Tab-separated table of C-alpha atoms and ligand atoms in Angstrom:
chain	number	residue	atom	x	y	z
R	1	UNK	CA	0.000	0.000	0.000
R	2	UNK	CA	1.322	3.085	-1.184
R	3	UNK	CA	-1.207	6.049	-0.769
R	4	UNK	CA	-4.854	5.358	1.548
R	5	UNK	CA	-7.488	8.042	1.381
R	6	UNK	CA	-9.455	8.304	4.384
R	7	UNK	CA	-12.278	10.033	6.902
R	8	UNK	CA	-11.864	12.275	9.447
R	9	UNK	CA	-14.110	12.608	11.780
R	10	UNK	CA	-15.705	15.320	13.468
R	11	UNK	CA	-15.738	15.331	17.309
R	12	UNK	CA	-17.655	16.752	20.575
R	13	UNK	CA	-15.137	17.616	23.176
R	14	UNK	CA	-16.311	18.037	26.960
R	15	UNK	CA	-19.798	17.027	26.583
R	16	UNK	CA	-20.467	19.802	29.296
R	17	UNK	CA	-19.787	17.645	32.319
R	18	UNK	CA	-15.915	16.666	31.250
R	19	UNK	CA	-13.792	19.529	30.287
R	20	UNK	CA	-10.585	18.136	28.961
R	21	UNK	CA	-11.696	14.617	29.991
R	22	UNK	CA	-14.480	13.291	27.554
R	23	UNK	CA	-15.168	13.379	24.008
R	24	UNK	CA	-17.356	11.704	21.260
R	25	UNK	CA	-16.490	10.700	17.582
R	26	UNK	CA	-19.307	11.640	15.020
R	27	UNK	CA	-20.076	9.261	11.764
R	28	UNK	CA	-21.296	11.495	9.107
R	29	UNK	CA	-18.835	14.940	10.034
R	30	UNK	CA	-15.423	15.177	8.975
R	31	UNK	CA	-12.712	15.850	6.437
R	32	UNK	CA	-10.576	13.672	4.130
R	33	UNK	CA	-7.454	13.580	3.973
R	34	UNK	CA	-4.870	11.030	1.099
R	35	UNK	CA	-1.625	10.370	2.982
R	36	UNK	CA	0.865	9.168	0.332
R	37	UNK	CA	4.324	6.900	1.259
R	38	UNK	CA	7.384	8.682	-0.587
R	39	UNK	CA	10.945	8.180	-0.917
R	40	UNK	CA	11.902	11.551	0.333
R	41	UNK	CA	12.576	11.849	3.868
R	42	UNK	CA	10.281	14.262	5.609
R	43	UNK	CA	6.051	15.559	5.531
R	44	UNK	CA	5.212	17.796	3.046
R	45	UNK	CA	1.441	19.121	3.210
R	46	UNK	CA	1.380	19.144	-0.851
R	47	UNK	CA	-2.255	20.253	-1.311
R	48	UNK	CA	-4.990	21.907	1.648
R	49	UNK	CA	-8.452	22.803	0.028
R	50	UNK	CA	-11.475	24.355	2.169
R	51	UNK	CA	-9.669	25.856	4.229
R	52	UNK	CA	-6.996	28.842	4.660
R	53	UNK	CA	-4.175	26.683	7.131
R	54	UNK	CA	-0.778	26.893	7.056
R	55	UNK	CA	0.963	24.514	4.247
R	56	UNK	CA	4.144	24.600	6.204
R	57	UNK	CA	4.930	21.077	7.589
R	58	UNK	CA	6.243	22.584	10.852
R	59	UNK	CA	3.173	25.351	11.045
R	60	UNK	CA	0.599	22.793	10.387
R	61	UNK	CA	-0.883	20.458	12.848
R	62	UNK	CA	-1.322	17.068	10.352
R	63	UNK	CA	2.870	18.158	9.925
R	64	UNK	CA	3.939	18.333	13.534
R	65	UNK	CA	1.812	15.392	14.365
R	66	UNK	CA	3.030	13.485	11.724
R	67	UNK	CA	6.682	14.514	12.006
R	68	UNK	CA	6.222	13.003	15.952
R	69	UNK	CA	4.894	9.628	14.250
R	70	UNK	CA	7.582	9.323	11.690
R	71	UNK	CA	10.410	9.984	13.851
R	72	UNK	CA	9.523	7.536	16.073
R	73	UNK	CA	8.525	4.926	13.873
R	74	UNK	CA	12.333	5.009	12.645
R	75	UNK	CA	10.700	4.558	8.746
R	76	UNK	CA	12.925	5.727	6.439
R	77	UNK	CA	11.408	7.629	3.962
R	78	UNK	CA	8.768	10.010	4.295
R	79	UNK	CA	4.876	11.090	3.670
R	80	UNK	CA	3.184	13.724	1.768
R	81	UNK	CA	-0.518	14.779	3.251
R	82	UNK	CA	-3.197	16.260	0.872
R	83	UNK	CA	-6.474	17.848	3.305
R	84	UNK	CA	-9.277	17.965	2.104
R	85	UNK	CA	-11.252	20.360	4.789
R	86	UNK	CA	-15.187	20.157	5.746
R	87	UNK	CA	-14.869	21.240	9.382
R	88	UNK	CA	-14.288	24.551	10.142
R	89	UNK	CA	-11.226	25.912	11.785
R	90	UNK	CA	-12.641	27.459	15.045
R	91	UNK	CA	-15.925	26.039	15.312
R	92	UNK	CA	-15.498	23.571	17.661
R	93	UNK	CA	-15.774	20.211	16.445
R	94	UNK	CA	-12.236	19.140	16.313
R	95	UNK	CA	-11.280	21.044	12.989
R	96	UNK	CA	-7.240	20.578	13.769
R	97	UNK	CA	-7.974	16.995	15.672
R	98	UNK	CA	-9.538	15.484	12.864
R	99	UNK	CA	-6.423	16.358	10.659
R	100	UNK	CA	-3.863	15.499	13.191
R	101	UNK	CA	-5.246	12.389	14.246
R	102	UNK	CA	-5.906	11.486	10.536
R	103	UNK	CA	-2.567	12.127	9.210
R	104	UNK	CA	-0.759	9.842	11.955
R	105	UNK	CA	-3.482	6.838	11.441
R	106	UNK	CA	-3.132	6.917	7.978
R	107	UNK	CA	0.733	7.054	8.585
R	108	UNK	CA	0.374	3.926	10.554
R	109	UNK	CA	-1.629	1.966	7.952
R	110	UNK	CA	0.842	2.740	5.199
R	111	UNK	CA	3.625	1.621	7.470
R	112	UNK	CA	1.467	-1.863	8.786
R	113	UNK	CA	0.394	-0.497	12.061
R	114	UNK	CA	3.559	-0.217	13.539
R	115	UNK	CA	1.638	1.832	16.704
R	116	UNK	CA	-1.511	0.498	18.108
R	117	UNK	CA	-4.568	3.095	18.097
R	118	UNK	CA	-3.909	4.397	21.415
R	119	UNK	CA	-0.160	4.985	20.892
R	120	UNK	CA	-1.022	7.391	18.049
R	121	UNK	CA	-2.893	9.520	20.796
R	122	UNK	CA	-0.111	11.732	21.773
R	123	UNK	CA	1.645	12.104	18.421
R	124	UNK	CA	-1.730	13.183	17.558
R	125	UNK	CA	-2.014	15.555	20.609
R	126	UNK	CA	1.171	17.289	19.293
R	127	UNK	CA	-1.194	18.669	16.942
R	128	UNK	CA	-3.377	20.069	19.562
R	129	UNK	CA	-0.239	21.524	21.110
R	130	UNK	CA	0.048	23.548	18.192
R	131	UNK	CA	-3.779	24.768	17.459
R	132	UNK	CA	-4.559	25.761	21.054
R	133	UNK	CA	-1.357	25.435	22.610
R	134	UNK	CA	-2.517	23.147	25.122
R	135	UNK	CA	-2.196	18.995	24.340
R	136	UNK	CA	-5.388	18.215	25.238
R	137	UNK	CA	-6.559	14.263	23.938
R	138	UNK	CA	-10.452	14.926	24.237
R	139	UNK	CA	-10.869	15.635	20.435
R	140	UNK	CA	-7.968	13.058	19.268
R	141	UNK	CA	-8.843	10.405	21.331
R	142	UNK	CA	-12.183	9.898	19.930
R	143	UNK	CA	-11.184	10.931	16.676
R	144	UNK	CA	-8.772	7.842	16.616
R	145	UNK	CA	-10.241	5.458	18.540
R	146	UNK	CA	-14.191	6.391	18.133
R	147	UNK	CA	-17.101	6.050	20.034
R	148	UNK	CA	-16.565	7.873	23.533
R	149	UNK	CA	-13.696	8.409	25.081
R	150	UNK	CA	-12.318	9.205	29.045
R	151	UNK	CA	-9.046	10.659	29.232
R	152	UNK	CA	-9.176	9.012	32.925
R	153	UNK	CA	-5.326	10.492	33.414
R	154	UNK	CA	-3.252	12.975	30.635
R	155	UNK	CA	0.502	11.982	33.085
R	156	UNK	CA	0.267	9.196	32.574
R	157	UNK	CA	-2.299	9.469	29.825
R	158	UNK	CA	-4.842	6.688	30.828
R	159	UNK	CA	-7.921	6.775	28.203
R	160	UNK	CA	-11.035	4.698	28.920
R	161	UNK	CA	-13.458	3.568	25.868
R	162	UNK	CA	-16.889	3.820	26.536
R	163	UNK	CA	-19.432	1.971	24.626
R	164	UNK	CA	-22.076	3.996	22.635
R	165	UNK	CA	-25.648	3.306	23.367
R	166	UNK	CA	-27.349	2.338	20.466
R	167	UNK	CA	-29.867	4.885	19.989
R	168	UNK	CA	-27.437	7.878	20.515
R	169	UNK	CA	-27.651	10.965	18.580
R	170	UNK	CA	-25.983	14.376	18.123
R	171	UNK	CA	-27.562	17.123	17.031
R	172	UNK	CA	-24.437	20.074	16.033
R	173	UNK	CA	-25.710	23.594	15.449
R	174	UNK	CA	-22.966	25.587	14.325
R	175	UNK	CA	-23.054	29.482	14.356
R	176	UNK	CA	-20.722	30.726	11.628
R	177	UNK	CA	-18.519	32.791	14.135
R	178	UNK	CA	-14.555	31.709	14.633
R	179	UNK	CA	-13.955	31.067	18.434
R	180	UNK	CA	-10.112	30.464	18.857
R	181	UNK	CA	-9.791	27.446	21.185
R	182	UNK	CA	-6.553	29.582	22.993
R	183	UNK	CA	-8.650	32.169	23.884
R	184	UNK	CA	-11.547	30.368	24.784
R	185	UNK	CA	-9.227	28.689	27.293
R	186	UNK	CA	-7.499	32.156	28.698
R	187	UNK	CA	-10.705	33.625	29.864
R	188	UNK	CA	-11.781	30.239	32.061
R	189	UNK	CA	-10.913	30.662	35.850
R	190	UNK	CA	-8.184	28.445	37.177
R	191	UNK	CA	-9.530	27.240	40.919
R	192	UNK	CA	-13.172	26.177	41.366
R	193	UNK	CA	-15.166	25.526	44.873
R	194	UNK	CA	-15.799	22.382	46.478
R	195	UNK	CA	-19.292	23.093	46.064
R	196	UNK	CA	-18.768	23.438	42.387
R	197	UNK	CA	-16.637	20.741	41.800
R	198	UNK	CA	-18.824	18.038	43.668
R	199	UNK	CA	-21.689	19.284	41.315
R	200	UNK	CA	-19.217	18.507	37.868
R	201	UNK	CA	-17.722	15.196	39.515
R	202	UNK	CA	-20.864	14.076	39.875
R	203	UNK	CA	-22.471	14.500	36.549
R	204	UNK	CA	-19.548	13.013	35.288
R	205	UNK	CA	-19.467	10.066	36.895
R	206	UNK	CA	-23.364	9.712	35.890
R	207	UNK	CA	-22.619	10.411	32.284
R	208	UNK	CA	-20.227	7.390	32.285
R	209	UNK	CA	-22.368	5.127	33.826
R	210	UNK	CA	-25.792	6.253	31.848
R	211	UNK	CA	-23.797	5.441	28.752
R	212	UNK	CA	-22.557	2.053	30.125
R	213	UNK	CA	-26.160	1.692	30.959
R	214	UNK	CA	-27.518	2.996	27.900
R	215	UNK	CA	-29.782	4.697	30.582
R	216	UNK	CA	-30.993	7.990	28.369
R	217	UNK	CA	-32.673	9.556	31.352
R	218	UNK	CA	-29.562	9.160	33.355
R	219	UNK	CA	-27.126	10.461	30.266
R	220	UNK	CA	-29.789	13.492	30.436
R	221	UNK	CA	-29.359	14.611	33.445
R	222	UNK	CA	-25.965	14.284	33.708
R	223	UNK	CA	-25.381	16.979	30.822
R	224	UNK	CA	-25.120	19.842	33.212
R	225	UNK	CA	-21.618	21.764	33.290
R	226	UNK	CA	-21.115	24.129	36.155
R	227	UNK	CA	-17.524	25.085	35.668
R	228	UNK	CA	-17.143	25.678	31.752
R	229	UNK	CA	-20.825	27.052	30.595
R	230	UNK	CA	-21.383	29.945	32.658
R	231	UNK	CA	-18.331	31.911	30.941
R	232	UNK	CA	-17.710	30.566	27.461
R	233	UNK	CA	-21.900	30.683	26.558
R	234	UNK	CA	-21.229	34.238	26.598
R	235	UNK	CA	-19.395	34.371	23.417
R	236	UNK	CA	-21.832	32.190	21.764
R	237	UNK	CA	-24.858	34.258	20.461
R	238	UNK	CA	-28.632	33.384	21.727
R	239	UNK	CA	-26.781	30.199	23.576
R	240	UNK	CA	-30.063	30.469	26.200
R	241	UNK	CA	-32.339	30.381	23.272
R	242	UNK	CA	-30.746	27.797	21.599
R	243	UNK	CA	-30.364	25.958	24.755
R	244	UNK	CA	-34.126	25.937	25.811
R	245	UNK	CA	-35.707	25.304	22.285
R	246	UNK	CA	-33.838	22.358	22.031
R	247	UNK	CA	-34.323	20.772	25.286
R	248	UNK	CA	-38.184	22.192	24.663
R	249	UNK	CA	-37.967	19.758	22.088
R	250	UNK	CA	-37.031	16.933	23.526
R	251	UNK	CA	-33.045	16.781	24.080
R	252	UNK	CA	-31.425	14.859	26.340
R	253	UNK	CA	-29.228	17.659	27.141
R	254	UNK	CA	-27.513	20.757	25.412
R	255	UNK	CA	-24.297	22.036	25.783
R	256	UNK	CA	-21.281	23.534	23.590
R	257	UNK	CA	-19.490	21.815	21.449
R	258	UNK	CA	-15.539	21.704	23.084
R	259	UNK	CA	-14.524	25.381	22.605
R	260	UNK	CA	-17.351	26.683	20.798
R	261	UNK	CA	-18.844	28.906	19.098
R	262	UNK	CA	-20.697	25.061	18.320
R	263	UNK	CA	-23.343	24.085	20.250
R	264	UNK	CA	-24.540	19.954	20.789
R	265	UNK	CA	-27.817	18.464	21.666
R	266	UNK	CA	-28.026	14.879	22.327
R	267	UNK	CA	-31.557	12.680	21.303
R	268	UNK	CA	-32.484	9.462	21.750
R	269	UNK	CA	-33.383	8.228	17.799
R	270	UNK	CA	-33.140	9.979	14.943
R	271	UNK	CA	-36.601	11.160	14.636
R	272	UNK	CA	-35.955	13.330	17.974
R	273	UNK	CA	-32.917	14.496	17.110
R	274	UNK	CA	-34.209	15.883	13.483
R	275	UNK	CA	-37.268	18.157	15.861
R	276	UNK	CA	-34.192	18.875	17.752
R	277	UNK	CA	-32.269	20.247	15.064
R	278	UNK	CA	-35.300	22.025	13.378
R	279	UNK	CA	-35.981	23.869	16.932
R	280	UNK	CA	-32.119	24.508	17.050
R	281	UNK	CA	-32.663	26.297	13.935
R	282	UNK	CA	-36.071	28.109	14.643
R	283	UNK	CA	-33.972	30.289	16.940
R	284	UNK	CA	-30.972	31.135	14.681
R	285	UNK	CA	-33.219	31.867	10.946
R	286	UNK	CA	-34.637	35.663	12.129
R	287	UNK	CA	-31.350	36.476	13.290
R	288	UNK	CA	-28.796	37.656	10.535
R	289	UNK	CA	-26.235	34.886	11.543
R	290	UNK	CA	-25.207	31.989	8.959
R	291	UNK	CA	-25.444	28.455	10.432
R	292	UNK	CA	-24.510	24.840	9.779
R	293	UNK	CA	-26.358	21.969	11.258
R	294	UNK	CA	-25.468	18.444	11.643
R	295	UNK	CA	-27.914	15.781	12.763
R	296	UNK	CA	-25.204	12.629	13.500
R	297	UNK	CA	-25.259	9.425	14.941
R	298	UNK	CA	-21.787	8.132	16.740
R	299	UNK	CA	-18.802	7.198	15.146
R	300	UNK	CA	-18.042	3.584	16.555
R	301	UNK	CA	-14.610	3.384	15.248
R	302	UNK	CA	-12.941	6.897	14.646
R	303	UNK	CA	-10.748	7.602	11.431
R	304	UNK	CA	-11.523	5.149	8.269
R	305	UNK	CA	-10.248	3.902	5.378
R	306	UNK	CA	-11.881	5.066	1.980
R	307	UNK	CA	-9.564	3.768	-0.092
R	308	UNK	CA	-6.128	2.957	-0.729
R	309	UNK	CA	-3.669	2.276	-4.301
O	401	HSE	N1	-11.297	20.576	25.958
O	401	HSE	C1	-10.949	21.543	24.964
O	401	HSE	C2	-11.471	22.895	25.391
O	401	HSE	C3	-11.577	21.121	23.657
O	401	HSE	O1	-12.640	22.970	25.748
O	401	HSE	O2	-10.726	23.867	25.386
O	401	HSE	C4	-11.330	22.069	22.530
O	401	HSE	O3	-12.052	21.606	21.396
């Protein structure tokens, strides 16, 4: 196998209770990206369409993650990454995880798996490093191993798979404002009460066990975020509005989407989440703001093959 083509997916970091912690591959979201084996030693990014991102190797998050990969794979050669962008940079679905995590997983195909999925996490978090200058896992992780994920521990990192009920969906409403993950992250406070943090430990803890369950009541009222909400919502225009029409309609829970400006509902079918989505939207058409929404079910397996010469 010389060159493999494949999808990457879009991802819902935090899912409100689990900031930093938790995150949630979707199926039908994502970019593709053709990863091609060369003789020449070195990444070059050699074509990057949908988006305006850096095309230098080292300025470029597929680059640096993939420069991690192939230096410590010891291959000899080198790769050359073509992007083909969906996801927005800035909206909050994992724009820069899905091409970091998709350039080293590709990598590791081309090579015969030298890494197993969950070694590719940090190369891939390299990539992170780089976007939002913080390595957080809770977009890659999901994005290369699907399905949920529990970053139980980042030293040492320690991720937990968590198995997707089967009627799970998300519902992504995406107001078409850039919200830099970086500054997102500088305005957050730093210390929280006890009070507080009993609140966010313990929705937590119930999200993990309604989706072991597959308890949807349980998974509902766990989606609460006291730590995270209050401040970011306020860059995220009619966020209350949003909020309430979709749980009016039925939601499981709302919250945003890892950084934002993004915003997620979760339903229970496909039927709710589509009333979700349509309520989602009732609130954003009179307003003058472009939108994108996604109506998803969960990505079971994280970055895939589409094809390979
Ligand atoms: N956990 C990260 C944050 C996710 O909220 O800053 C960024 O997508």
């Amino acid at each position: 196998m010389e060159e493999i083509r494949v999808f990457c997916p879009a991802t819902i970091a935090n899912i409100s209770c689990g900031f930093d912690v938790l995150g949630v591959a979707l199926d039908n979201v994502g970019d593709e990206m053709v990863i091609r084996k060369t003789k020449k030693k070195g990444i070059r990014i050699t074509r990057l369409e949908g988006q305006d991102l850096p095309l230098e190797t080292e300025r470029n998050v597929a680059g640096v993650a993939g420069l991690a990969f192939l230096e410590a794979s010891g291959h000899q050669g080198g790769f050359d990454i073509e992007i083909y962008k969906s996801i927005k940079a800035g909206s909050g679905i994992g724009s820069s995880a899905a091409s970091s995590a998709g350039a080293v997983w590709a990598m590791n195909e081309l090579l015969g798996r030298p890494f197993a999925p969950k070694q590719l996490v940090p190369f891939a978090m390299l990539g992170e490093k780089l976007a939002s200058e913080v390595a957080h896992a809770d977009n890659v992780a999901p994005a290369l191993l699907g399905g949920f994920v529990l970053v139980r521990s980042y030293d040492p990192l320690d991720m937990v798979q968590i198995p997707v009920p089967k009627e799970l969906h998300a519902v992504v409403v995406h107001p078409q404002i850039e919200v830099k993950t970086s500054d997102s992250r500088k305005i957050l406070r730093t210390s929280v009460t006890l009070t507080t943090a009993i609140k966010q430990w313990g929705n937590l803890g119930g999200l993990v066990a309604g989706l072991f369950m597959e308890d949807y009541a349980l998974i509902g009222r766990s989606l609460e975020d006291h730590i995270v909400e209050p401040i970011r919502s306020i860059l995220i225009p009619g966020y209350g509005e949003v909020k309430s029409a979709a749980m009016q309609a039925g939601a499981l829970g709302c919250g945003i989407s890892g950084s934002g400006p993004s915003l997620f509902a979760f339903a229970k079918g496909q039927e709710a989440a589509l009333n979700i989505a349509k309520a989602m939207t009732a609130v954003y058409e009179p307003i003058a703001l472009d939108f994108e929404v996604h109506v998803s079910k969960i990505n079971p397996t994280g970055v895939k093959k589409i094809s390979t010469l």
